[in-house]
Amino acid sequence: ALKTSGVDADELRAFTARIVGADEPQLAKLRRVTWGSAGQVALLVLAVLALMRIVGDVDYAQLRDDLSHASWGWIVVAAVAAQLPRLTQAASTLGSIAASIRYGPVYVLQLATSYLNLALPSSVGRMAVTVRFFQRQGLPGATAVAGGAIDSVVGNAIQLVLVLTLVARTISSAALSTIAMSAT
């Protein structure tokens, strides 16, 4: 449309910069294929191959037989209960920033990071996606990074507390079991 109307975008950009008293913005060079994009494609192919290998070992006849005897009420309860971690993670993410963001998109973010963790199990990937999400919601870069870091660190701290609690309970249970066995 610019070419047909005779508008020179370069002249328009320079003129606009002079009018507002700003430096003329430098255009980013377009790169169609980069090493990063090739790496992303390679990771995607690796994830698909891994999923195909997992699905390839499924005995579908046995699965069909098991599902025919399944209690569908419990399957519905399990499907609903499986969403609870994402719901609480969304609440945690909302609590890591002072800005007001709708709950629905943050829940979708948690679903996305769950799938991301299948291909790339790392809190760094989760933090990067969260930071980019906050930026797309209009938060400044520093706020987005701080919110992503807070969400990631608090999530890891809670997991550590849960693991330590399980270890402590296992040790105390083993100790009680040993005492009970020695008493008999």
mmCIF file of C-alpha atoms in Angstrom:
data_model
loop_
_atom_site.group_PDB
_atom_site.id
_atom_site.type_symbol
_atom_site.label_atom_id
_atom_site.label_comp_id
_atom_site.label_asym_id
_atom_site.label_seq_id
_atom_site.Cartn_x
_atom_site.Cartn_y
_atom_site.Cartn_z
ATOM 1 C CA ALA A 1 0.000 0.000 0.000
ATOM 2 C CA LEU A 2 2.929 2.361 0.700
ATOM 3 C CA LYS A 3 4.431 1.728 -2.712
ATOM 4 C CA THR A 4 1.161 2.269 -4.570
ATOM 5 C CA SER A 5 0.461 5.518 -2.695
ATOM 6 C CA GLY A 6 3.968 6.840 -3.318
ATOM 7 C CA VAL A 7 4.887 7.153 0.387
ATOM 8 C CA ASP A 8 8.551 6.554 1.218
ATOM 9 C CA ALA A 9 8.599 4.906 4.646
ATOM 10 C CA ASP A 10 12.238 5.872 5.266
ATOM 11 C CA GLU A 11 11.505 9.575 4.642
ATOM 12 C CA LEU A 12 8.351 9.399 6.762
ATOM 13 C CA ARG A 13 10.274 7.822 9.670
ATOM 14 C CA ALA A 14 13.047 10.481 9.460
ATOM 15 C CA PHE A 15 10.516 13.327 9.184
ATOM 16 C CA THR A 16 8.500 12.040 12.159
ATOM 17 C CA ALA A 17 11.659 11.704 14.275
ATOM 18 C CA ARG A 18 12.651 15.302 13.465
ATOM 19 C CA ILE A 19 9.159 16.607 14.317
ATOM 20 C CA VAL A 20 9.063 14.966 17.742
ATOM 21 C CA GLY A 21 12.725 15.756 18.452
ATOM 22 C CA ALA A 22 13.820 12.151 18.811
ATOM 23 C CA ASP A 23 16.585 10.126 17.231
ATOM 24 C CA GLU A 24 15.559 8.230 14.147
ATOM 25 C CA PRO A 25 14.897 4.623 15.172
ATOM 26 C CA GLN A 26 17.149 2.001 13.656
ATOM 27 C CA LEU A 27 15.339 -0.825 11.949
ATOM 28 C CA ALA A 28 15.963 -4.348 13.137
ATOM 29 C CA LYS A 29 17.456 -6.623 10.513
ATOM 30 C CA LEU A 30 15.117 -9.381 9.452
ATOM 31 C CA ARG A 31 16.447 -12.877 9.848
ATOM 32 C CA ARG A 32 14.339 -15.643 8.445
ATOM 33 C CA VAL A 33 16.244 -18.593 9.891
ATOM 34 C CA THR A 34 18.539 -18.286 12.892
ATOM 35 C CA TRP A 35 20.439 -20.793 14.962
ATOM 36 C CA GLY A 36 17.928 -20.190 17.749
ATOM 37 C CA SER A 37 14.957 -20.961 15.513
ATOM 38 C CA ALA A 38 16.732 -24.060 14.177
ATOM 39 C CA GLY A 39 17.353 -25.136 17.783
ATOM 40 C CA GLN A 40 13.682 -24.620 18.627
ATOM 41 C CA VAL A 41 12.653 -26.783 15.685
ATOM 42 C CA ALA A 42 15.151 -29.454 16.764
ATOM 43 C CA LEU A 43 13.732 -29.421 20.324
ATOM 44 C CA LEU A 44 10.201 -29.660 18.952
ATOM 45 C CA VAL A 45 11.154 -32.651 16.799
ATOM 46 C CA LEU A 46 12.846 -34.275 19.812
ATOM 47 C CA ALA A 47 9.730 -33.752 21.952
ATOM 48 C CA VAL A 48 7.468 -35.187 19.249
ATOM 49 C CA LEU A 49 9.731 -38.215 18.839
ATOM 50 C CA ALA A 50 9.755 -38.781 22.602
ATOM 51 C CA LEU A 51 5.959 -38.584 22.763
ATOM 52 C CA MET A 52 5.627 -40.916 19.786
ATOM 53 C CA ARG A 53 7.892 -43.425 21.498
ATOM 54 C CA ILE A 54 5.791 -43.261 24.668
ATOM 55 C CA VAL A 55 2.516 -43.605 22.755
ATOM 56 C CA GLY A 56 4.004 -46.325 20.546
ATOM 57 C CA ASP A 57 4.431 -48.667 23.509
ATOM 58 C CA VAL A 58 0.774 -48.511 24.542
ATOM 59 C CA ASP A 59 -1.260 -51.713 24.318
ATOM 60 C CA TYR A 60 -4.468 -50.230 22.921
ATOM 61 C CA ALA A 61 -6.457 -53.448 23.311
ATOM 62 C CA GLN A 62 -5.613 -53.545 27.015
ATOM 63 C CA LEU A 63 -6.388 -49.836 27.324
ATOM 64 C CA ARG A 64 -9.788 -50.311 25.680
ATOM 65 C CA ASP A 65 -10.530 -53.258 28.002
ATOM 66 C CA ASP A 66 -9.510 -51.229 31.074
ATOM 67 C CA LEU A 67 -11.646 -48.269 30.012
ATOM 68 C CA SER A 68 -14.671 -50.481 29.425
ATOM 69 C CA HIS A 69 -14.601 -51.425 33.134
ATOM 70 C CA ALA A 70 -13.763 -47.912 34.366
ATOM 71 C CA SER A 71 -15.934 -45.901 36.727
ATOM 72 C CA TRP A 72 -16.689 -42.792 34.655
ATOM 73 C CA GLY A 73 -17.655 -40.782 37.717
ATOM 74 C CA TRP A 74 -14.157 -41.210 39.137
ATOM 75 C CA ILE A 75 -12.632 -40.342 35.769
ATOM 76 C CA VAL A 76 -14.535 -37.036 35.790
ATOM 77 C CA VAL A 77 -13.435 -36.361 39.395
ATOM 78 C CA ALA A 78 -9.821 -37.132 38.444
ATOM 79 C CA ALA A 79 -9.993 -34.865 35.381
ATOM 80 C CA VAL A 80 -11.279 -31.989 37.530
ATOM 81 C CA ALA A 81 -8.768 -32.672 40.322
ATOM 82 C CA ALA A 82 -5.932 -32.702 37.772
ATOM 83 C CA GLN A 83 -6.636 -29.009 37.112
ATOM 84 C CA LEU A 84 -6.227 -27.956 40.746
ATOM 85 C CA PRO A 85 -2.432 -27.481 40.580
ATOM 86 C CA ARG A 86 -2.807 -25.086 37.621
ATOM 87 C CA LEU A 87 -5.510 -23.144 39.445
ATOM 88 C CA THR A 88 -3.308 -22.674 42.499
ATOM 89 C CA GLN A 89 -0.257 -21.882 40.345
ATOM 90 C CA ALA A 90 -2.282 -19.181 38.588
ATOM 91 C CA ALA A 91 -3.187 -17.691 41.963
ATOM 92 C CA SER A 92 0.492 -17.811 42.953
ATOM 93 C CA THR A 93 1.499 -16.062 39.732
ATOM 94 C CA LEU A 94 -1.094 -13.343 40.288
ATOM 95 C CA GLY A 95 0.253 -12.888 43.813
ATOM 96 C CA SER A 96 3.796 -12.326 42.538
ATOM 97 C CA ILE A 97 2.920 -8.955 40.972
ATOM 98 C CA ALA A 98 1.080 -5.866 42.135
ATOM 99 C CA ALA A 99 -0.691 -5.308 38.790
ATOM 100 C CA SER A 100 -4.244 -6.391 38.118
ATOM 101 C CA ILE A 101 -4.409 -9.111 35.459
ATOM 102 C CA ARG A 102 -7.417 -11.298 34.677
ATOM 103 C CA TYR A 103 -7.314 -14.824 36.100
ATOM 104 C CA GLY A 104 -8.226 -16.636 32.845
ATOM 105 C CA PRO A 105 -5.120 -15.717 30.826
ATOM 106 C CA VAL A 106 -2.899 -16.511 33.819
ATOM 107 C CA TYR A 107 -4.525 -19.963 34.059
ATOM 108 C CA VAL A 108 -3.804 -20.497 30.345
ATOM 109 C CA LEU A 109 -0.201 -19.423 31.044
ATOM 110 C CA GLN A 110 0.038 -22.181 33.656
ATOM 111 C CA LEU A 111 -1.281 -24.744 31.175
ATOM 112 C CA ALA A 112 1.308 -23.573 28.651
ATOM 113 C CA THR A 113 4.166 -23.844 31.123
ATOM 114 C CA SER A 114 2.989 -27.341 32.083
ATOM 115 C CA TYR A 115 3.323 -28.424 28.467
ATOM 116 C CA LEU A 116 6.624 -26.580 28.215
ATOM 117 C CA ASN A 117 7.908 -28.593 31.172
ATOM 118 C CA LEU A 118 7.220 -31.805 29.219
ATOM 119 C CA ALA A 119 9.674 -30.775 26.518
ATOM 120 C CA LEU A 120 12.100 -28.743 28.625
ATOM 121 C CA PRO A 121 11.946 -29.504 32.351
ATOM 122 C CA SER A 122 13.452 -26.380 33.795
ATOM 123 C CA SER A 123 12.325 -23.533 35.993
ATOM 124 C CA VAL A 124 14.317 -21.209 33.717
ATOM 125 C CA GLY A 125 11.943 -21.928 30.831
ATOM 126 C CA ARG A 126 8.949 -21.383 33.087
ATOM 127 C CA MET A 127 10.388 -18.101 34.321
ATOM 128 C CA ALA A 128 11.126 -16.920 30.767
ATOM 129 C CA VAL A 129 7.571 -17.660 29.621
ATOM 130 C CA THR A 130 6.144 -15.935 32.696
ATOM 131 C CA VAL A 131 8.314 -12.834 32.157
ATOM 132 C CA ARG A 132 7.278 -12.636 28.503
ATOM 133 C CA PHE A 133 3.627 -13.064 29.487
ATOM 134 C CA PHE A 134 3.879 -10.171 31.968
ATOM 135 C CA GLN A 135 5.525 -8.010 29.316
ATOM 136 C CA ARG A 136 2.717 -8.830 26.864
ATOM 137 C CA GLN A 137 0.244 -7.740 29.545
ATOM 138 C CA GLY A 138 1.869 -4.294 29.530
ATOM 139 C CA LEU A 139 4.055 -4.546 32.611
ATOM 140 C CA PRO A 140 7.479 -2.881 32.510
ATOM 141 C CA GLY A 141 10.451 -5.186 31.972
ATOM 142 C CA ALA A 142 11.762 -4.870 35.543
ATOM 143 C CA THR A 143 8.345 -5.675 37.018
ATOM 144 C CA ALA A 144 7.951 -8.633 34.674
ATOM 145 C CA VAL A 145 11.364 -10.035 35.584
ATOM 146 C CA ALA A 146 10.780 -9.507 39.316
ATOM 147 C CA GLY A 147 7.327 -11.108 39.132
ATOM 148 C CA GLY A 148 8.665 -14.092 37.168
ATOM 149 C CA ALA A 149 11.570 -14.509 39.591
ATOM 150 C CA ILE A 150 9.319 -14.241 42.650
ATOM 151 C CA ASP A 151 6.899 -16.807 41.196
ATOM 152 C CA SER A 152 9.725 -19.204 40.349
ATOM 153 C CA VAL A 153 11.627 -18.839 43.642
ATOM 154 C CA VAL A 154 8.506 -19.159 45.802
ATOM 155 C CA GLY A 155 7.378 -22.205 43.805
ATOM 156 C CA ASN A 156 10.767 -23.859 44.323
ATOM 157 C CA ALA A 157 10.738 -22.950 48.028
ATOM 158 C CA ILE A 158 7.319 -24.534 48.499
ATOM 159 C CA GLN A 159 8.491 -27.691 46.721
ATOM 160 C CA LEU A 160 11.540 -27.802 48.993
ATOM 161 C CA VAL A 161 9.357 -27.463 52.098
ATOM 162 C CA LEU A 162 7.115 -30.290 50.849
ATOM 163 C CA VAL A 163 10.082 -32.572 50.139
ATOM 164 C CA LEU A 164 11.663 -31.843 53.536
ATOM 165 C CA THR A 165 8.324 -32.483 55.243
ATOM 166 C CA LEU A 166 7.980 -35.825 53.453
ATOM 167 C CA VAL A 167 11.546 -36.784 54.350
ATOM 168 C CA ALA A 168 10.993 -35.848 58.017
ATOM 169 C CA ARG A 169 7.736 -37.822 58.178
ATOM 170 C CA THR A 170 9.363 -40.813 56.468
ATOM 171 C CA ILE A 171 12.268 -40.777 58.910
ATOM 172 C CA SER A 172 9.960 -40.451 61.932
ATOM 173 C CA SER A 173 7.694 -43.194 60.583
ATOM 174 C CA ALA A 174 10.689 -45.474 60.025
ATOM 175 C CA ALA A 175 11.958 -44.714 63.538
ATOM 176 C CA LEU A 176 8.562 -45.528 65.077
ATOM 177 C CA SER A 177 8.363 -48.694 63.026
ATOM 178 C CA THR A 178 11.828 -49.732 64.236
ATOM 179 C CA ILE A 179 10.894 -48.997 67.872
ATOM 180 C CA ALA A 180 7.651 -50.993 67.553
ATOM 181 C CA MET A 181 9.490 -53.949 66.021
ATOM 182 C CA SER A 182 12.165 -53.949 68.724
ATOM 183 C CA ALA A 183 9.486 -53.771 71.455
ATOM 184 C CA THR A 184 7.847 -56.976 70.200
#
